């Protein structure tokens, strides 16, 4: 265990057997994360443990306390672990049926609610490398292309800084765009070939400019008056209490009767959430905000 001071994590003595329960494990690593300004208590313990185990296997460390001490002293290792907590898997128009439902059933209602003019405001919460936000930009810009009456504003955030930098850059591999219809590629991407003959597809400025990316936690956002929130495949890693906190946040951020879209494997957990949102299109996990009385807010 080298120079690491095994007693300094909580200012109390530790024995390895003390980390035998998940609760101990989470308490110990929570304290390490808090030192760096992050709260991991919201994550599901099983998910957290899988991530810790993976890093420890790579480093050939068998002892959680030893790993906790390394994390405490070595910021680069902390950064590695933190990045591994953010699962960035995504793609353009992920679950196309969700986008179809949104286009056919929800978008007409949003547009008619705006009247003759107005701005459509959408949040891609937990956007990873940006494909979801750009898919929304593409879809909504097509929906309003025959009229000049509407503006589109898409705000996209992720806790992972590297993912946000990638998204802002807006350059995707051929494989990423391969499944998109040809006319979408032609209208929204520019093919770039570098000196080594690598091919990339960059989102064109009119589409790119519809999206503002920000590296931050969903819970730190202060957005208001949104028409739609996409928060897909993010909440699966969180405990029920954290999910409720995030749902309450979304409820505040949406307009009256605004829409929330979750991932296909995600559902509204708990009675509190049921009071905040109605499943409008349950199969595709599209929910609508319920206006609640003040004492529930
Ligand atoms: C699996 S990706 C989902 C991307 C996209 N929404 C989709 O469905 O394809 C989950 C993303 O959520 C981000 N994330 C997790 N918790 C977050 C939080 N509290 N605030 C912001 N982003 C978060 C992760 O960093 C990761 O990039």
Short mmCIF file of N, CA, C and O in Angstrom, two decimals, residues 9-10 14 18-34 38-52 64-65 68 71 81 85 237-239 241:
data_model
loop_
_atom_site.label_atom_id
_atom_site.label_comp_id
_atom_site.label_asym_id
_atom_site.label_seq_id
_atom_site.Cartn_x
_atom_site.Cartn_y
_atom_site.Cartn_z
N UNK A 9 -8.93 8.67 5.45
CA UNK A 9 -10.13 8.87 4.64
C UNK A 9 -11.26 9.50 5.42
O UNK A 9 -11.88 10.45 4.99
N UNK A 10 -11.58 8.96 6.56
CA UNK A 10 -12.66 9.53 7.37
C UNK A 10 -12.14 10.02 8.71
O UNK A 10 -12.91 10.29 9.61
N UNK A 14 -9.46 2.17 9.80
CA UNK A 14 -10.15 1.30 8.85
C UNK A 14 -9.55 -0.10 8.86
O UNK A 14 -8.35 -0.25 8.98
N UNK A 18 -14.07 -3.89 7.05
CA UNK A 18 -15.10 -2.85 7.23
C UNK A 18 -15.73 -2.43 5.91
O UNK A 18 -16.76 -1.79 5.89
N UNK A 19 -15.08 -2.76 4.80
CA UNK A 19 -15.66 -2.39 3.52
C UNK A 19 -16.45 -3.55 2.92
O UNK A 19 -16.63 -3.62 1.73
N UNK A 20 -16.92 -4.43 3.78
CA UNK A 20 -17.56 -5.63 3.25
C UNK A 20 -18.96 -5.34 2.71
O UNK A 20 -19.46 -6.07 1.88
N UNK A 21 -19.61 -4.30 3.18
CA UNK A 21 -20.95 -4.05 2.66
C UNK A 21 -20.91 -2.94 1.60
O UNK A 21 -20.00 -2.11 1.58
N UNK A 22 -21.93 -2.95 0.75
CA UNK A 22 -22.01 -1.92 -0.28
C UNK A 22 -22.11 -0.54 0.33
O UNK A 22 -21.63 0.44 -0.23
N UNK A 23 -22.77 -0.47 1.48
CA UNK A 23 -22.93 0.83 2.14
C UNK A 23 -21.57 1.42 2.53
O UNK A 23 -21.30 2.59 2.30
N UNK A 24 -20.70 0.55 3.09
CA UNK A 24 -19.35 0.99 3.45
C UNK A 24 -18.58 1.46 2.22
O UNK A 24 -17.89 2.47 2.24
N UNK A 25 -18.74 0.67 1.18
CA UNK A 25 -18.02 0.96 -0.05
C UNK A 25 -18.41 2.34 -0.58
O UNK A 25 -17.57 3.18 -0.88
N UNK A 26 -19.72 2.57 -0.61
CA UNK A 26 -20.22 3.83 -1.14
C UNK A 26 -19.81 5.01 -0.25
O UNK A 26 -19.43 6.06 -0.73
N UNK A 27 -19.83 4.76 1.07
CA UNK A 27 -19.45 5.82 2.01
C UNK A 27 -17.99 6.23 1.79
O UNK A 27 -17.65 7.40 1.72
N UNK A 28 -17.13 5.22 1.65
CA UNK A 28 -15.71 5.49 1.46
C UNK A 28 -15.46 6.27 0.17
O UNK A 28 -14.78 7.28 0.15
N UNK A 29 -16.05 5.77 -0.93
CA UNK A 29 -15.77 6.42 -2.21
C UNK A 29 -16.50 7.76 -2.32
O UNK A 29 -16.03 8.66 -3.01
N UNK A 30 -17.62 7.90 -1.62
CA UNK A 30 -18.31 9.20 -1.59
C UNK A 30 -17.38 10.26 -1.04
O UNK A 30 -17.31 11.38 -1.54
N UNK A 31 -16.66 9.87 0.01
CA UNK A 31 -15.77 10.84 0.65
C UNK A 31 -14.64 11.23 -0.32
O UNK A 31 -14.24 12.39 -0.37
N UNK A 32 -14.14 10.28 -1.09
CA UNK A 32 -13.09 10.60 -2.07
C UNK A 32 -13.65 11.57 -3.13
O UNK A 32 -13.03 12.57 -3.48
N UNK A 33 -14.85 11.24 -3.63
CA UNK A 33 -15.46 12.08 -4.67
C UNK A 33 -15.76 13.47 -4.15
O UNK A 33 -15.63 14.46 -4.86
N UNK A 34 -16.21 13.54 -2.89
CA UNK A 34 -16.52 14.86 -2.30
C UNK A 34 -15.29 15.75 -2.28
O UNK A 34 -15.38 16.95 -2.49
N UNK A 38 -17.56 16.27 -6.15
CA UNK A 38 -18.63 15.52 -6.81
C UNK A 38 -19.41 14.67 -5.82
O UNK A 38 -18.85 14.20 -4.82
N UNK A 39 -20.67 14.47 -6.15
CA UNK A 39 -21.54 13.67 -5.29
C UNK A 39 -21.88 12.37 -6.00
O UNK A 39 -22.54 12.40 -7.04
N UNK A 40 -21.44 11.23 -5.46
CA UNK A 40 -21.77 9.96 -6.14
C UNK A 40 -22.89 9.21 -5.45
O UNK A 40 -23.27 8.13 -5.88
N UNK A 41 -23.42 9.79 -4.37
CA UNK A 41 -24.45 9.06 -3.63
C UNK A 41 -25.69 8.82 -4.49
O UNK A 41 -26.50 7.97 -4.20
N UNK A 42 -25.83 9.60 -5.56
CA UNK A 42 -27.01 9.48 -6.41
C UNK A 42 -26.94 8.26 -7.32
O UNK A 42 -27.93 7.80 -7.83
N UNK A 43 -25.72 7.76 -7.58
CA UNK A 43 -25.57 6.62 -8.49
C UNK A 43 -26.04 5.32 -7.84
O UNK A 43 -25.89 5.15 -6.62
N UNK A 44 -26.56 4.41 -8.66
CA UNK A 44 -26.89 3.08 -8.15
C UNK A 44 -25.60 2.40 -7.69
O UNK A 44 -24.59 2.44 -8.41
N UNK A 45 -25.67 1.77 -6.51
CA UNK A 45 -24.45 1.18 -5.94
C UNK A 45 -23.87 0.10 -6.86
O UNK A 45 -22.65 0.04 -7.05
N UNK A 46 -24.74 -0.72 -7.44
CA UNK A 46 -24.25 -1.81 -8.29
C UNK A 46 -23.49 -1.24 -9.49
O UNK A 46 -22.45 -1.77 -9.89
N UNK A 47 -24.01 -0.14 -10.05
CA UNK A 47 -23.35 0.50 -11.20
C UNK A 47 -21.98 1.03 -10.78
O UNK A 47 -20.95 0.78 -11.43
N UNK A 48 -21.94 1.73 -9.63
CA UNK A 48 -20.71 2.30 -9.11
C UNK A 48 -19.66 1.20 -8.88
O UNK A 48 -18.50 1.34 -9.26
N UNK A 49 -20.13 0.10 -8.29
CA UNK A 49 -19.22 -1.00 -7.95
C UNK A 49 -18.62 -1.61 -9.24
O UNK A 49 -17.43 -1.90 -9.30
N UNK A 50 -19.49 -1.76 -10.25
CA UNK A 50 -18.98 -2.33 -11.52
C UNK A 50 -17.88 -1.45 -12.10
O UNK A 50 -16.88 -1.94 -12.61
N UNK A 51 -18.06 -0.14 -12.02
CA UNK A 51 -17.06 0.81 -12.56
C UNK A 51 -15.75 0.74 -11.75
O UNK A 51 -14.67 0.74 -12.30
N UNK A 52 -15.90 0.69 -10.41
CA UNK A 52 -14.70 0.59 -9.56
C UNK A 52 -13.95 -0.70 -9.87
O UNK A 52 -12.73 -0.71 -10.05
N UNK A 64 -10.25 -2.39 -2.12
CA UNK A 64 -10.97 -1.14 -2.34
C UNK A 64 -10.34 0.04 -1.61
O UNK A 64 -10.28 1.15 -2.12
N UNK A 65 -9.87 -0.23 -0.38
CA UNK A 65 -9.28 0.87 0.39
C UNK A 65 -8.00 1.39 -0.27
O UNK A 65 -7.76 2.59 -0.31
N UNK A 68 -9.07 3.47 -3.08
CA UNK A 68 -9.62 4.75 -2.59
C UNK A 68 -8.48 5.73 -2.28
O UNK A 68 -8.55 6.92 -2.59
N UNK A 71 -6.96 7.04 -5.49
CA UNK A 71 -7.84 8.06 -6.07
C UNK A 71 -7.68 9.39 -5.37
O UNK A 71 -7.68 10.46 -5.99
N UNK A 81 -11.49 7.30 -13.65
CA UNK A 81 -12.66 6.65 -13.06
C UNK A 81 -13.91 7.49 -13.34
O UNK A 81 -14.96 6.96 -13.72
N UNK A 85 -17.56 6.62 -15.45
CA UNK A 85 -18.93 6.68 -14.91
C UNK A 85 -19.89 7.26 -15.94
O UNK A 85 -21.10 7.15 -15.82
N UNK A 237 -28.78 5.04 -14.43
CA UNK A 237 -27.65 4.85 -13.52
C UNK A 237 -27.92 5.42 -12.12
O UNK A 237 -27.08 5.34 -11.24
N UNK A 238 -29.10 6.05 -11.94
CA UNK A 238 -29.37 6.77 -10.70
C UNK A 238 -30.37 6.05 -9.79
O UNK A 238 -31.29 5.38 -10.27
N UNK A 239 -30.19 6.24 -8.49
CA UNK A 239 -31.14 5.73 -7.50
C UNK A 239 -32.46 6.48 -7.63
O UNK A 239 -32.50 7.59 -8.16
N UNK A 241 -34.29 8.14 -5.55
CA UNK A 241 -34.37 9.49 -4.96
C UNK A 241 -33.77 10.52 -5.91
O UNK A 241 -34.31 11.61 -6.09
#
